[in-house]
Short mmCIF file of C-alpha atoms in Angstrom, two decimals:
data_model
loop_
_atom_site.label_atom_id
_atom_site.label_comp_id
_atom_site.label_asym_id
_atom_site.label_seq_id
_atom_site.Cartn_x
_atom_site.Cartn_y
_atom_site.Cartn_z
CA MET A 1 0.00 0.00 0.00
CA LYS A 2 2.82 2.31 0.72
CA ASN A 3 4.11 1.77 -2.74
CA ARG A 4 1.04 3.30 -4.25
CA PRO A 5 1.17 6.84 -5.27
CA HIS A 6 -1.03 9.12 -3.22
CA PHE A 7 -3.74 10.88 -5.14
CA ARG A 8 -4.84 14.12 -3.83
CA PRO A 9 -8.66 14.65 -4.07
CA ASN A 10 -9.66 17.03 -6.73
CA PRO A 11 -11.81 19.88 -5.29
CA TYR A 12 -13.86 19.96 -8.47
CA TYR A 13 -14.63 16.28 -8.07
CA GLU A 14 -16.14 16.88 -4.61
CA ASP A 15 -18.23 19.73 -6.01
CA LEU A 16 -19.40 17.45 -8.81
CA GLU A 17 -20.41 14.77 -6.30
CA ARG A 18 -22.45 17.28 -4.30
CA MET A 19 -24.09 18.53 -7.49
CA GLU A 20 -24.85 14.96 -8.52
CA GLU A 21 -26.52 14.30 -5.17
CA GLU A 22 -28.64 17.44 -5.54
CA VAL A 23 -29.58 16.54 -9.09
CA MET A 24 -30.46 12.98 -8.08
CA SER A 25 -32.57 14.31 -5.21
CA ILE A 26 -34.37 16.68 -7.59
CA LEU A 27 -34.85 13.83 -10.07
CA HIS A 28 -36.32 11.60 -7.36
CA ASN A 29 -38.71 14.38 -6.28
CA LEU A 30 -39.77 14.92 -9.89
CA GLU A 31 -40.42 11.21 -10.37
CA MET A 32 -42.56 11.14 -7.23
CA GLU A 33 -44.50 14.20 -8.42
CA ASN A 34 -44.92 12.59 -11.83
CA THR A 35 -46.36 9.44 -10.24
CA GLU A 36 -48.72 11.49 -8.09
CA ILE A 37 -49.81 13.60 -11.06
CA HIS A 38 -50.40 10.46 -13.11
CA GLU A 39 -52.61 9.02 -10.35
CA ASN A 40 -54.51 12.29 -10.02
CA SER A 41 -54.93 12.41 -13.79
CA HIS A 42 -56.38 8.91 -13.76
CA LYS A 43 -58.83 9.85 -10.98
CA LEU A 44 -59.86 12.97 -12.89
CA LYS A 45 -60.47 10.94 -16.04
CA LYS A 46 -62.74 8.63 -14.05
CA GLU A 47 -64.63 11.61 -12.62
CA MET A 48 -64.95 13.17 -16.07
CA THR A 49 -66.31 9.92 -17.49
CA PHE A 50 -68.76 9.67 -14.59
CA SER A 51 -69.83 13.29 -15.14
CA ARG A 52 -70.33 12.73 -18.86
CA ASN A 53 -72.38 9.62 -18.20
CA LEU A 54 -74.39 11.47 -15.57
CA LEU A 55 -75.00 14.35 -17.95
CA SER A 56 -76.09 11.92 -20.66
CA GLN A 57 -78.48 10.24 -18.25
CA LEU A 58 -79.92 13.58 -17.14
CA LEU A 59 -80.42 14.68 -20.74
CA MET A 60 -82.08 11.36 -21.56
CA GLU A 61 -84.33 11.66 -18.50
CA ASN A 62 -85.24 15.21 -19.46
CA THR A 63 -86.09 14.07 -23.00
CA CYS A 64 -88.20 11.22 -21.64
CA ARG A 65 -90.07 13.59 -19.33
CA LYS A 66 -90.81 15.91 -22.25
CA LYS A 67 -92.19 12.95 -24.19
CA LEU A 68 -94.07 11.67 -21.15
CA VAL A 69 -96.12 14.84 -20.60
CA PRO A 70 -98.15 14.47 -23.84
CA LEU A 71 -98.51 10.74 -23.20
CA LYS A 72 -99.91 11.39 -19.72
CA GLN A 73 -102.35 13.89 -21.18
CA GLU A 74 -103.35 11.40 -23.86
CA SER A 75 -103.74 8.70 -21.22
CA LYS A 76 -106.03 10.96 -19.18
CA GLU A 77 -108.11 11.63 -22.28
CA VAL A 78 -108.33 7.89 -23.07
CA HIS A 79 -109.38 7.09 -19.48
CA LEU A 80 -112.01 9.81 -19.59
CA ASP A 81 -113.25 8.55 -22.95
CA CYS A 82 -113.43 4.97 -21.61
CA ALA A 83 -115.30 6.11 -18.52
CA LEU A 84 -117.81 8.02 -20.65
CA LYS A 85 -118.32 5.01 -22.94
CA GLN A 86 -118.75 2.71 -19.96
CA LYS A 87 -121.34 5.06 -18.45
CA TYR A 88 -123.09 5.26 -21.83
CA LEU A 89 -123.19 1.44 -22.07
CA VAL A 90 -124.56 1.09 -18.54
CA ASP A 91 -127.25 3.68 -19.28
CA PHE A 92 -128.00 1.99 -22.60
CA ASN A 93 -128.36 -1.43 -20.92
CA LYS A 94 -130.73 0.05 -18.32
CA LYS A 95 -132.86 1.61 -21.02
CA ASP A 96 -132.79 -1.62 -23.02
CA LYS A 97 -133.95 -3.62 -19.98
CA ASP A 98 -136.71 -1.10 -19.31
CA GLN A 99 -137.92 -1.26 -22.92
CA GLN A 100 -138.09 -5.06 -23.07
CA ARG A 101 -141.59 -6.41 -22.66
CA PRO A 102 -142.00 -8.72 -19.73
CA ASP A 103 -142.57 -12.32 -20.80
CA PRO A 104 -145.86 -13.54 -19.39
CA ALA A 105 -144.44 -17.00 -18.70
CA SER A 106 -141.56 -15.64 -16.68
CA GLY A 107 -143.94 -13.45 -14.69
CA SER A 108 -146.07 -16.44 -13.72
CA LEU A 109 -142.97 -18.43 -12.83
CA ARG A 110 -141.90 -15.68 -10.50
CA LYS A 111 -145.30 -15.70 -8.88
CA CYS A 112 -145.13 -19.48 -8.51
CA LYS A 113 -141.66 -19.29 -7.06
CA ARG A 114 -142.79 -16.76 -4.48
CA ALA A 115 -145.68 -19.03 -3.62
CA GLY A 116 -143.37 -22.03 -3.35
CA ILE A 117 -144.89 -23.80 -6.35
CA GLY A 118 -142.85 -25.20 -9.24
CA HIS A 119 -139.35 -26.45 -9.62
CA THR A 120 -138.12 -24.30 -12.49
CA PRO A 121 -135.36 -21.94 -11.36
CA VAL A 122 -136.02 -18.31 -12.01
CA ARG A 123 -133.12 -16.00 -12.64
CA GLU A 124 -133.63 -12.66 -11.01
CA LEU A 125 -131.92 -9.65 -12.58
CA PRO A 126 -129.95 -7.52 -10.20
CA ASP A 127 -131.33 -4.09 -9.48
CA GLU A 128 -128.90 -1.31 -10.31
#
């Protein structure tokens, strides 16, 4: 070992080592920031996609509501029309029953039934 020549440290070399450490530290910090920014970017992309989908759904719902209003109105009109026709048919059936002449045979059967005579069943019409 004593035979080796002694090298004196170069002052510029020490400065270069310190600068390298600083640069490596800066590089490490930048890589960490880059990773964090990449993760944040990914999260923001997910949020943007969610927001776009939400906006699309809201627009679709709004369109459906606009189409639903006339359909509801039409449905109300159809229900009203059906109710009027049903009332008309009920009234028509009542008038038709009132206009039918009573059958003399059925009248006597009813009298017999009330008296307990006869075995023929008599169908009574419900009073409305």
